[in-house]
mmCIF file of N, CA and C in Angstrom:
data_model
loop_
_atom_site.group_PDB
_atom_site.id
_atom_site.type_symbol
_atom_site.label_atom_id
_atom_site.label_comp_id
_atom_site.label_asym_id
_atom_site.label_seq_id
_atom_site.Cartn_x
_atom_site.Cartn_y
_atom_site.Cartn_z
ATOM 1 N N MET A 1232 -2.895 -14.951 -8.570
ATOM 2 C CA MET A 1232 -3.041 -16.096 -9.431
ATOM 3 C C MET A 1232 -2.281 -15.823 -10.724
ATOM 4 N N MET A 1233 -1.621 -16.837 -11.238
ATOM 5 C CA MET A 1233 -0.980 -16.706 -12.546
ATOM 6 C C MET A 1233 -2.064 -16.765 -13.622
ATOM 7 N N CYS A 1234 -2.019 -15.820 -14.519
ATOM 8 C CA CYS A 1234 -2.938 -15.766 -15.660
ATOM 9 C C CYS A 1234 -2.095 -16.107 -16.884
ATOM 10 N N GLU A 1235 -2.081 -17.397 -17.238
ATOM 11 C CA GLU A 1235 -1.178 -17.862 -18.281
ATOM 12 C C GLU A 1235 -1.870 -18.568 -19.437
ATOM 13 N N ILE A 1236 -3.128 -18.863 -19.278
ATOM 14 C CA ILE A 1236 -3.832 -19.559 -20.354
ATOM 15 C C ILE A 1236 -5.019 -18.708 -20.800
ATOM 16 N N PRO A 1237 -5.391 -18.800 -22.058
ATOM 17 C CA PRO A 1237 -6.464 -17.935 -22.566
ATOM 18 C C PRO A 1237 -7.743 -17.968 -21.734
ATOM 19 N N SER A 1238 -8.101 -19.121 -21.192
ATOM 20 C CA SER A 1238 -9.338 -19.179 -20.398
ATOM 21 C C SER A 1238 -9.252 -18.315 -19.149
ATOM 22 N N ASN A 1239 -8.046 -18.123 -18.592
ATOM 23 C CA ASN A 1239 -7.894 -17.221 -17.445
ATOM 24 C C ASN A 1239 -8.295 -15.804 -17.803
ATOM 25 N N ALA A 1240 -7.910 -15.362 -18.982
ATOM 26 C CA ALA A 1240 -8.246 -14.003 -19.425
ATOM 27 C C ALA A 1240 -9.709 -13.908 -19.825
ATOM 28 N N LEU A 1241 -10.194 -14.916 -20.539
ATOM 29 C CA LEU A 1241 -11.583 -14.897 -20.996
ATOM 30 C C LEU A 1241 -12.566 -14.905 -19.831
ATOM 31 N N LEU A 1242 -12.219 -15.593 -18.760
ATOM 32 C CA LEU A 1242 -13.089 -15.687 -17.582
ATOM 33 C C LEU A 1242 -12.482 -14.954 -16.386
ATOM 34 N N ALA A 1243 -11.739 -13.909 -16.655
ATOM 35 C CA ALA A 1243 -10.996 -13.195 -15.614
ATOM 36 C C ALA A 1243 -11.878 -12.734 -14.462
ATOM 37 N N GLU A 1244 -13.038 -12.188 -14.763
ATOM 38 C CA GLU A 1244 -13.899 -11.694 -13.681
ATOM 39 C C GLU A 1244 -14.285 -12.817 -12.733
ATOM 40 N N GLN A 1245 -14.550 -13.992 -13.268
ATOM 41 C CA GLN A 1245 -14.912 -15.132 -12.419
ATOM 42 C C GLN A 1245 -13.727 -15.596 -11.574
ATOM 43 N N PHE A 1246 -12.544 -15.688 -12.170
ATOM 44 C CA PHE A 1246 -11.363 -16.093 -11.409
ATOM 45 C C PHE A 1246 -11.054 -15.088 -10.307
ATOM 46 N N LEU A 1247 -11.219 -13.810 -10.596
ATOM 47 C CA LEU A 1247 -10.873 -12.775 -9.627
ATOM 48 C C LEU A 1247 -11.827 -12.716 -8.438
ATOM 49 N N GLU A 1248 -12.939 -13.427 -8.510
ATOM 50 C CA GLU A 1248 -13.812 -13.533 -7.341
ATOM 51 C C GLU A 1248 -13.121 -14.312 -6.222
ATOM 52 N N TYR A 1249 -12.138 -15.145 -6.582
ATOM 53 C CA TYR A 1249 -11.477 -16.030 -5.623
ATOM 54 C C TYR A 1249 -10.027 -15.659 -5.330
ATOM 55 N N PHE A 1250 -9.453 -14.752 -6.118
ATOM 56 C CA PHE A 1250 -8.046 -14.404 -5.968
ATOM 57 C C PHE A 1250 -7.893 -12.894 -5.820
ATOM 58 N N ASP A 1251 -6.776 -12.480 -5.234
ATOM 59 C CA ASP A 1251 -6.570 -11.051 -4.976
ATOM 60 C C ASP A 1251 -5.898 -10.317 -6.126
ATOM 61 N N GLY A 1252 -5.724 -10.975 -7.243
ATOM 62 C CA GLY A 1252 -5.158 -10.316 -8.412
ATOM 63 C C GLY A 1252 -4.518 -11.305 -9.357
ATOM 64 N N PHE A 1253 -3.892 -10.755 -10.384
ATOM 65 C CA PHE A 1253 -3.254 -11.561 -11.425
ATOM 66 C C PHE A 1253 -1.797 -11.187 -11.586
ATOM 67 N N SER A 1254 -0.990 -12.185 -11.836
ATOM 68 C CA SER A 1254 0.334 -11.997 -12.411
ATOM 69 C C SER A 1254 0.257 -12.689 -13.766
ATOM 70 N N ILE A 1255 0.267 -11.903 -14.808
ATOM 71 C CA ILE A 1255 0.093 -12.446 -16.154
ATOM 72 C C ILE A 1255 1.426 -12.985 -16.654
ATOM 73 N N GLY A 1256 1.437 -14.240 -17.031
ATOM 74 C CA GLY A 1256 2.612 -14.854 -17.644
ATOM 75 C C GLY A 1256 2.506 -14.690 -19.151
ATOM 76 N N SER A 1257 3.088 -13.622 -19.664
ATOM 77 C CA SER A 1257 2.875 -13.290 -21.076
ATOM 78 C C SER A 1257 3.517 -14.286 -22.034
ATOM 79 N N ASN A 1258 4.606 -14.928 -21.638
ATOM 80 C CA ASN A 1258 5.214 -15.918 -22.533
ATOM 81 C C ASN A 1258 4.263 -17.085 -22.783
ATOM 82 N N GLU A 1259 3.714 -17.627 -21.704
ATOM 83 C CA GLU A 1259 2.811 -18.763 -21.828
ATOM 84 C C GLU A 1259 1.504 -18.361 -22.496
ATOM 85 N N LEU A 1260 0.961 -17.209 -22.095
ATOM 86 C CA LEU A 1260 -0.296 -16.750 -22.684
ATOM 87 C C LEU A 1260 -0.149 -16.563 -24.192
ATOM 88 N N THR A 1261 0.952 -15.982 -24.605
ATOM 89 C CA THR A 1261 1.196 -15.783 -26.037
ATOM 90 C C THR A 1261 1.340 -17.118 -26.751
ATOM 91 N N GLN A 1262 2.114 -18.011 -26.168
ATOM 92 C CA GLN A 1262 2.335 -19.322 -26.777
ATOM 93 C C GLN A 1262 1.021 -20.072 -26.961
ATOM 94 N N LEU A 1263 0.180 -20.054 -25.942
ATOM 95 C CA LEU A 1263 -1.078 -20.799 -26.021
ATOM 96 C C LEU A 1263 -2.114 -20.098 -26.890
ATOM 97 N N ALA A 1264 -2.127 -18.781 -26.875
ATOM 98 C CA ALA A 1264 -3.086 -18.044 -27.713
ATOM 99 C C ALA A 1264 -2.766 -18.211 -29.195
ATOM 100 N N LEU A 1265 -1.481 -18.240 -29.521
ATOM 101 C CA LEU A 1265 -1.075 -18.320 -30.922
ATOM 102 C C LEU A 1265 -0.799 -19.746 -31.383
ATOM 103 N N GLY A 1266 -0.740 -20.678 -30.435
ATOM 104 C CA GLY A 1266 -0.458 -22.063 -30.799
ATOM 105 C C GLY A 1266 0.946 -22.247 -31.342
ATOM 106 N N LEU A 1267 1.891 -21.485 -30.792
ATOM 107 C CA LEU A 1267 3.273 -21.517 -31.274
ATOM 108 C C LEU A 1267 4.232 -21.914 -30.164
ATOM 109 N N ASP A 1268 5.249 -22.652 -30.520
ATOM 110 C CA ASP A 1268 6.331 -22.966 -29.598
ATOM 111 C C ASP A 1268 7.395 -21.892 -29.752
ATOM 112 N N ARG A 1269 7.538 -21.046 -28.755
ATOM 113 C CA ARG A 1269 8.471 -19.922 -28.870
ATOM 114 C C ARG A 1269 9.924 -20.368 -28.945
ATOM 115 N N ASP A 1270 10.201 -21.605 -28.575
ATOM 116 C CA ASP A 1270 11.568 -22.111 -28.615
ATOM 117 C C ASP A 1270 11.892 -22.851 -29.911
ATOM 118 N N SER A 1271 10.908 -22.992 -30.784
ATOM 119 C CA SER A 1271 11.124 -23.683 -32.055
ATOM 120 C C SER A 1271 11.762 -22.737 -33.067
ATOM 121 N N GLY A 1272 12.850 -23.164 -33.654
ATOM 122 C CA GLY A 1272 13.498 -22.353 -34.676
ATOM 123 C C GLY A 1272 12.642 -22.185 -35.915
ATOM 124 N N VAL A 1273 11.668 -23.064 -36.100
ATOM 125 C CA VAL A 1273 10.822 -23.028 -37.292
ATOM 126 C C VAL A 1273 9.797 -21.899 -37.225
ATOM 127 N N VAL A 1274 9.208 -21.678 -36.050
ATOM 128 C CA VAL A 1274 8.115 -20.697 -35.939
ATOM 129 C C VAL A 1274 8.374 -19.589 -34.919
ATOM 130 N N SER A 1275 9.536 -19.575 -34.297
ATOM 131 C CA SER A 1275 9.776 -18.609 -33.217
ATOM 132 C C SER A 1275 9.660 -17.156 -33.669
ATOM 133 N N GLU A 1276 9.929 -16.876 -34.942
ATOM 134 C CA GLU A 1276 9.823 -15.492 -35.412
ATOM 135 C C GLU A 1276 8.372 -15.012 -35.449
ATOM 136 N N LEU A 1277 7.419 -15.941 -35.383
ATOM 137 C CA LEU A 1277 5.999 -15.572 -35.368
ATOM 138 C C LEU A 1277 5.502 -15.267 -33.954
ATOM 139 N N PHE A 1278 6.295 -15.629 -32.942
ATOM 140 C CA PHE A 1278 5.929 -15.422 -31.541
ATOM 141 C C PHE A 1278 6.071 -13.942 -31.215
ATOM 142 N N ASP A 1279 4.955 -13.282 -30.919
ATOM 143 C CA ASP A 1279 4.996 -11.847 -30.649
ATOM 144 C C ASP A 1279 3.848 -11.465 -29.726
ATOM 145 N N GLU A 1280 4.189 -10.963 -28.553
ATOM 146 C CA GLU A 1280 3.187 -10.553 -27.567
ATOM 147 C C GLU A 1280 2.320 -9.414 -28.067
ATOM 148 N N ARG A 1281 2.756 -8.736 -29.111
ATOM 149 C CA ARG A 1281 2.005 -7.600 -29.647
ATOM 150 C C ARG A 1281 0.932 -8.017 -30.643
ATOM 151 N N ASN A 1282 0.769 -9.308 -30.850
ATOM 152 C CA ASN A 1282 -0.279 -9.822 -31.723
ATOM 153 C C ASN A 1282 -1.641 -9.352 -31.200
ATOM 154 N N ASP A 1283 -2.542 -9.007 -32.098
ATOM 155 C CA ASP A 1283 -3.851 -8.473 -31.689
ATOM 156 C C ASP A 1283 -4.633 -9.434 -30.798
ATOM 157 N N ALA A 1284 -4.554 -10.726 -31.066
ATOM 158 C CA ALA A 1284 -5.275 -11.701 -30.242
ATOM 159 C C ALA A 1284 -4.712 -11.725 -28.824
ATOM 160 N N VAL A 1285 -3.415 -11.684 -28.700
ATOM 161 C CA VAL A 1285 -2.775 -11.678 -27.383
ATOM 162 C C VAL A 1285 -3.125 -10.392 -26.642
ATOM 163 N N LYS A 1286 -3.056 -9.268 -27.329
ATOM 164 C CA LYS A 1286 -3.385 -7.994 -26.687
ATOM 165 C C LYS A 1286 -4.846 -7.951 -26.242
ATOM 166 N N ALA A 1287 -5.734 -8.577 -26.989
ATOM 167 C CA ALA A 1287 -7.142 -8.628 -26.578
ATOM 168 C C ALA A 1287 -7.283 -9.412 -25.276
ATOM 169 N N LEU A 1288 -6.575 -10.534 -25.166
ATOM 170 C CA LEU A 1288 -6.621 -11.325 -23.933
ATOM 171 C C LEU A 1288 -6.010 -10.553 -22.768
ATOM 172 N N LEU A 1289 -4.889 -9.909 -23.000
ATOM 173 C CA LEU A 1289 -4.259 -9.103 -21.952
ATOM 174 C C LEU A 1289 -5.186 -7.987 -21.487
ATOM 175 N N SER A 1290 -5.816 -7.333 -22.428
ATOM 176 C CA SER A 1290 -6.733 -6.247 -22.101
ATOM 177 C C SER A 1290 -7.897 -6.748 -21.253
ATOM 178 N N MET A 1291 -8.429 -7.908 -21.595
ATOM 179 C CA MET A 1291 -9.524 -8.492 -20.803
ATOM 180 C C MET A 1291 -9.093 -8.710 -19.358
ATOM 181 N N ALA A 1292 -7.914 -9.282 -19.170
ATOM 182 C CA ALA A 1292 -7.430 -9.568 -17.823
ATOM 183 C C ALA A 1292 -7.168 -8.281 -17.044
ATOM 184 N N ILE A 1293 -6.533 -7.316 -17.680
ATOM 185 C CA ILE A 1293 -6.219 -6.049 -17.009
ATOM 186 C C ILE A 1293 -7.501 -5.315 -16.626
ATOM 187 N N ARG A 1294 -8.431 -5.223 -17.538
ATOM 188 C CA ARG A 1294 -9.684 -4.505 -17.257
ATOM 189 C C ARG A 1294 -10.501 -5.181 -16.167
ATOM 190 N N ALA A 1295 -10.524 -6.507 -16.167
ATOM 191 C CA ALA A 1295 -11.264 -7.225 -15.128
ATOM 192 C C ALA A 1295 -10.658 -6.946 -13.753
ATOM 193 N N ALA A 1296 -9.339 -6.972 -13.670
ATOM 194 C CA ALA A 1296 -8.678 -6.696 -12.390
ATOM 195 C C ALA A 1296 -8.945 -5.263 -11.947
ATOM 196 N N LYS A 1297 -8.832 -4.321 -12.864
ATOM 197 C CA LYS A 1297 -9.075 -2.918 -12.526
ATOM 198 C C LYS A 1297 -10.523 -2.712 -12.070
ATOM 199 N N LYS A 1298 -11.446 -3.352 -12.756
ATOM 200 C CA LYS A 1298 -12.871 -3.223 -12.424
ATOM 201 C C LYS A 1298 -13.141 -3.676 -10.992
ATOM 202 N N GLN A 1299 -12.396 -4.694 -10.551
ATOM 203 C CA GLN A 1299 -12.597 -5.224 -9.208
ATOM 204 C C GLN A 1299 -11.612 -4.642 -8.196
ATOM 205 N N GLY A 1300 -10.827 -3.663 -8.623
ATOM 206 C CA GLY A 1300 -9.877 -3.025 -7.715
ATOM 207 C C GLY A 1300 -8.758 -3.946 -7.265
ATOM 208 N N LYS A 1301 -8.347 -4.856 -8.131
ATOM 209 C CA LYS A 1301 -7.327 -5.829 -7.763
ATOM 210 C C LYS A 1301 -6.044 -5.613 -8.556
ATOM 211 N N TYR A 1302 -4.962 -6.121 -8.002
ATOM 212 C CA TYR A 1302 -3.634 -5.999 -8.601
ATOM 213 C C TYR A 1302 -3.545 -6.788 -9.901
ATOM 214 N N VAL A 1303 -2.805 -6.229 -10.863
ATOM 215 C CA VAL A 1303 -2.470 -6.975 -12.081
ATOM 216 C C VAL A 1303 -1.084 -6.541 -12.550
ATOM 217 N N GLY A 1304 -0.201 -7.515 -12.604
ATOM 218 C CA GLY A 1304 1.153 -7.275 -13.090
ATOM 219 C C GLY A 1304 1.457 -8.247 -14.212
ATOM 220 N N ILE A 1305 2.598 -8.073 -14.840
ATOM 221 C CA ILE A 1305 2.970 -8.950 -15.946
ATOM 222 C C ILE A 1305 4.429 -9.347 -15.826
ATOM 223 N N CYS A 1306 4.681 -10.611 -16.089
ATOM 224 C CA CYS A 1306 6.049 -11.103 -16.187
ATOM 225 C C CYS A 1306 6.176 -11.781 -17.542
ATOM 226 N N GLY A 1307 7.339 -11.762 -18.076
ATOM 227 C CA GLY A 1307 7.557 -12.316 -19.403
ATOM 228 C C GLY A 1307 8.500 -11.431 -20.188
ATOM 229 N N GLN A 1308 8.876 -11.884 -21.327
ATOM 230 C CA GLN A 1308 9.902 -11.233 -22.137
ATOM 231 C C GLN A 1308 9.412 -9.974 -22.858
ATOM 232 N N GLY A 1309 8.128 -9.900 -23.176
ATOM 233 C CA GLY A 1309 7.590 -8.847 -24.030
ATOM 234 C C GLY A 1309 7.950 -7.421 -23.666
ATOM 235 N N PRO A 1310 7.709 -6.981 -22.427
ATOM 236 C CA PRO A 1310 8.026 -5.590 -22.086
ATOM 237 C C PRO A 1310 9.518 -5.264 -22.205
ATOM 238 N N SER A 1311 10.370 -6.258 -22.020
ATOM 239 C CA SER A 1311 11.812 -6.042 -22.170
ATOM 240 C C SER A 1311 12.221 -5.942 -23.630
ATOM 241 N N ASP A 1312 11.553 -6.699 -24.475
ATOM 242 C CA ASP A 1312 11.910 -6.736 -25.897
ATOM 243 C C ASP A 1312 11.309 -5.602 -26.714
ATOM 244 N N HIS A 1313 10.165 -5.096 -26.268
ATOM 245 C CA HIS A 1313 9.416 -4.139 -27.085
ATOM 246 C C HIS A 1313 8.943 -2.961 -26.226
ATOM 247 N N GLU A 1314 9.616 -1.820 -26.353
ATOM 248 C CA GLU A 1314 9.209 -0.642 -25.574
ATOM 249 C C GLU A 1314 7.783 -0.221 -25.898
ATOM 250 N N ASP A 1315 7.352 -0.394 -27.147
ATOM 251 C CA ASP A 1315 5.983 -0.031 -27.506
ATOM 252 C C ASP A 1315 4.975 -0.916 -26.786
ATOM 253 N N PHE A 1316 5.329 -2.162 -26.538
ATOM 254 C CA PHE A 1316 4.457 -3.075 -25.803
ATOM 255 C C PHE A 1316 4.391 -2.660 -24.333
ATOM 256 N N ALA A 1317 5.530 -2.307 -23.750
ATOM 257 C CA ALA A 1317 5.546 -1.822 -22.365
ATOM 258 C C ALA A 1317 4.688 -0.567 -22.234
ATOM 259 N N ALA A 1318 4.772 0.324 -23.213
ATOM 260 C CA ALA A 1318 3.964 1.547 -23.195
ATOM 261 C C ALA A 1318 2.482 1.214 -23.303
ATOM 262 N N TRP A 1319 2.142 0.273 -24.169
ATOM 263 C CA TRP A 1319 0.740 -0.137 -24.312
ATOM 264 C C TRP A 1319 0.217 -0.704 -22.997
ATOM 265 N N LEU A 1320 1.019 -1.526 -22.331
ATOM 266 C CA LEU A 1320 0.610 -2.094 -21.042
ATOM 267 C C LEU A 1320 0.370 -0.992 -20.012
ATOM 268 N N MET A 1321 1.241 0.005 -19.979
ATOM 269 C CA MET A 1321 1.061 1.123 -19.056
ATOM 270 C C MET A 1321 -0.245 1.856 -19.363
ATOM 271 N N GLU A 1322 -0.505 2.091 -20.636
ATOM 272 C CA GLU A 1322 -1.741 2.776 -21.024
ATOM 273 C C GLU A 1322 -2.973 1.948 -20.668
ATOM 274 N N GLU A 1323 -2.845 0.630 -20.705
ATOM 275 C CA GLU A 1323 -3.957 -0.250 -20.341
ATOM 276 C C GLU A 1323 -4.206 -0.259 -18.834
ATOM 277 N N GLY A 1324 -3.210 0.138 -18.044
ATOM 278 C CA GLY A 1324 -3.385 0.213 -16.600
ATOM 279 C C GLY A 1324 -2.671 -0.855 -15.801
ATOM 280 N N ILE A 1325 -1.695 -1.529 -16.398
ATOM 281 C CA ILE A 1325 -0.954 -2.563 -15.669
ATOM 282 C C ILE A 1325 -0.305 -1.945 -14.431
ATOM 283 N N ASP A 1326 -0.278 -2.688 -13.321
ATOM 284 C CA ASP A 1326 0.302 -2.175 -12.081
ATOM 285 C C ASP A 1326 1.813 -2.338 -12.021
ATOM 286 N N SER A 1327 2.332 -3.398 -12.624
ATOM 287 C CA SER A 1327 3.780 -3.608 -12.589
ATOM 288 C C SER A 1327 4.232 -4.432 -13.785
ATOM 289 N N LEU A 1328 5.491 -4.229 -14.147
ATOM 290 C CA LEU A 1328 6.135 -4.955 -15.240
ATOM 291 C C LEU A 1328 7.387 -5.619 -14.694
ATOM 292 N N SER A 1329 7.655 -6.840 -15.118
ATOM 293 C CA SER A 1329 8.977 -7.393 -14.845
ATOM 294 C C SER A 1329 9.821 -7.141 -16.081
ATOM 295 N N LEU A 1330 11.069 -6.812 -15.863
ATOM 296 C CA LEU A 1330 11.970 -6.471 -16.963
ATOM 297 C C LEU A 1330 13.302 -7.182 -16.784
ATOM 298 N N ASN A 1331 13.954 -7.474 -17.897
ATOM 299 C CA ASN A 1331 15.318 -7.990 -17.832
ATOM 300 C C ASN A 1331 16.217 -6.882 -17.300
ATOM 301 N N PRO A 1332 17.212 -7.235 -16.481
ATOM 302 C CA PRO A 1332 18.072 -6.207 -15.888
ATOM 303 C C PRO A 1332 18.681 -5.237 -16.899
ATOM 304 N N ASP A 1333 19.036 -5.730 -18.070
ATOM 305 C CA ASP A 1333 19.687 -4.855 -19.047
ATOM 306 C C ASP A 1333 18.728 -3.895 -19.743
ATOM 307 N N THR A 1334 17.429 -4.024 -19.491
ATOM 308 C CA THR A 1334 16.453 -3.137 -20.136
ATOM 309 C C THR A 1334 15.740 -2.207 -19.159
ATOM 310 N N VAL A 1335 15.997 -2.366 -17.870
ATOM 311 C CA VAL A 1335 15.252 -1.605 -16.860
ATOM 312 C C VAL A 1335 15.382 -0.100 -17.063
ATOM 313 N N VAL A 1336 16.586 0.401 -17.141
ATOM 314 C CA VAL A 1336 16.788 1.852 -17.210
ATOM 315 C C VAL A 1336 16.141 2.434 -18.461
ATOM 316 N N GLN A 1337 16.432 1.868 -19.624
ATOM 317 C CA GLN A 1337 15.884 2.413 -20.864
ATOM 318 C C GLN A 1337 14.356 2.327 -20.892
ATOM 319 N N THR A 1338 13.798 1.208 -20.423
ATOM 320 C CA THR A 1338 12.339 1.065 -20.428
ATOM 321 C C THR A 1338 11.697 2.072 -19.491
ATOM 322 N N TRP A 1339 12.256 2.238 -18.282
ATOM 323 C CA TRP A 1339 11.689 3.199 -17.337
ATOM 324 C C TRP A 1339 11.793 4.624 -17.866
ATOM 325 N N LEU A 1340 12.901 4.958 -18.484
ATOM 326 C CA LEU A 1340 13.029 6.307 -19.048
ATOM 327 C C LEU A 1340 12.005 6.532 -20.154
ATOM 328 N N SER A 1341 11.812 5.534 -20.987
ATOM 329 C CA SER A 1341 10.833 5.631 -22.070
ATOM 330 C C SER A 1341 9.417 5.775 -21.517
ATOM 331 N N LEU A 1342 9.088 4.969 -20.495
ATOM 332 C CA LEU A 1342 7.755 5.049 -19.889
ATOM 333 C C LEU A 1342 7.557 6.375 -19.158
ATOM 334 N N ALA A 1343 8.606 6.869 -18.513
ATOM 335 C CA ALA A 1343 8.507 8.163 -17.827
ATOM 336 C C ALA A 1343 8.225 9.274 -18.819
ATOM 337 N N GLU A 1344 8.904 9.241 -19.949
ATOM 338 C CA GLU A 1344 8.683 10.255 -20.985
ATOM 339 C C GLU A 1344 7.250 10.197 -21.499
ATOM 340 N N LEU A 1345 6.765 9.000 -21.746
ATOM 341 C CA LEU A 1345 5.389 8.835 -22.217
ATOM 342 C C LEU A 1345 4.399 9.311 -21.163
ATOM 343 N N ARG A 1346 4.606 8.917 -19.915
ATOM 344 C CA ARG A 1346 3.694 9.286 -18.829
ATOM 345 C C ARG A 1346 3.655 10.797 -18.655
ATOM 346 N N ASN A 1347 4.799 11.429 -18.763
ATOM 347 C CA ASN A 1347 4.858 12.880 -18.600
ATOM 348 C C ASN A 1347 4.146 13.605 -19.738
ATOM 349 N N LYS A 1348 4.148 13.025 -20.927
ATOM 350 C CA LYS A 1348 3.405 13.611 -22.054
ATOM 351 C C LYS A 1348 1.905 13.450 -21.849
ATOM 352 N N ILE A 1349 1.509 12.289 -21.339
ATOM 353 C CA ILE A 1349 0.088 12.002 -21.139
ATOM 354 C C ILE A 1349 -0.480 12.838 -20.004
ATOM 355 N N ASN A 1350 0.242 12.914 -18.905
ATOM 356 C CA ASN A 1350 -0.255 13.595 -17.719
ATOM 357 C C ASN A 1350 0.869 14.417 -17.092
ATOM 358 N N PRO A 1351 1.101 15.628 -17.600
ATOM 359 C CA PRO A 1351 2.220 16.433 -17.093
ATOM 360 C C PRO A 1351 2.088 16.821 -15.622
ATOM 361 N N ARG A 1352 0.888 16.802 -15.078
ATOM 362 C CA ARG A 1352 0.711 17.147 -13.659
ATOM 363 C C ARG A 1352 1.232 16.042 -12.750
ATOM 364 N N ARG A 1353 1.172 14.822 -13.247
ATOM 365 C CA ARG A 1353 1.633 13.684 -12.451
ATOM 366 C C ARG A 1353 2.934 13.183 -13.062
ATOM 367 N N ARG A 1354 4.007 13.850 -12.748
ATOM 368 C CA ARG A 1354 5.312 13.546 -13.339
ATOM 369 C C ARG A 1354 5.808 12.192 -12.837
ATOM 370 N N LEU A 1355 6.365 11.458 -13.751
ATOM 371 C CA LEU A 1355 6.947 10.169 -13.408
ATOM 372 C C LEU A 1355 8.453 10.290 -13.509
ATOM 373 N N VAL A 1356 9.111 10.040 -12.418
ATOM 374 C CA VAL A 1356 10.562 10.041 -12.399
ATOM 375 C C VAL A 1356 10.995 8.599 -12.610
ATOM 376 N N ALA A 1357 12.025 8.389 -13.372
ATOM 377 C CA ALA A 1357 12.474 7.031 -13.691
ATOM 378 C C ALA A 1357 12.530 6.171 -12.438
ATOM 379 N N GLY A 1358 11.777 5.085 -12.447
ATOM 380 C CA GLY A 1358 11.772 4.142 -11.343
ATOM 381 C C GLY A 1358 10.743 4.424 -10.269
ATOM 382 N N VAL A 1359 10.067 5.543 -10.313
ATOM 383 C CA VAL A 1359 9.100 5.892 -9.277
ATOM 384 C C VAL A 1359 7.786 6.261 -9.940
ATOM 385 N N MET A 1360 6.737 5.542 -9.605
ATOM 386 C CA MET A 1360 5.413 5.851 -10.167
ATOM 387 C C MET A 1360 4.563 6.505 -9.111
#
């Protein structure tokens, strides 16, 4: 199920009773949580997936899926634009990230380095988890 509106995250456990997991649409979730049009030149600089309110919603969805042993991935611009956001998602337990082609290598190398620092016994080679 696409998790794109705040109510999906707030009621994630209930939605996951009927679906086998979530694909979080971070662009839409951020836009609706912050009440901002990301394509507007007037307010687009305020659009940021790393906002605390957005991260709280993402965390709710990820934890609910993990609690029920279900898949949770994310699609959207955030992990491609912000390596720190991709790292936060990995630490939260996200199963997969979609990335822009031009950011795949650098993001995977960054995540591999972080993963290897966190858990040196479980080495992450770029592209393989």
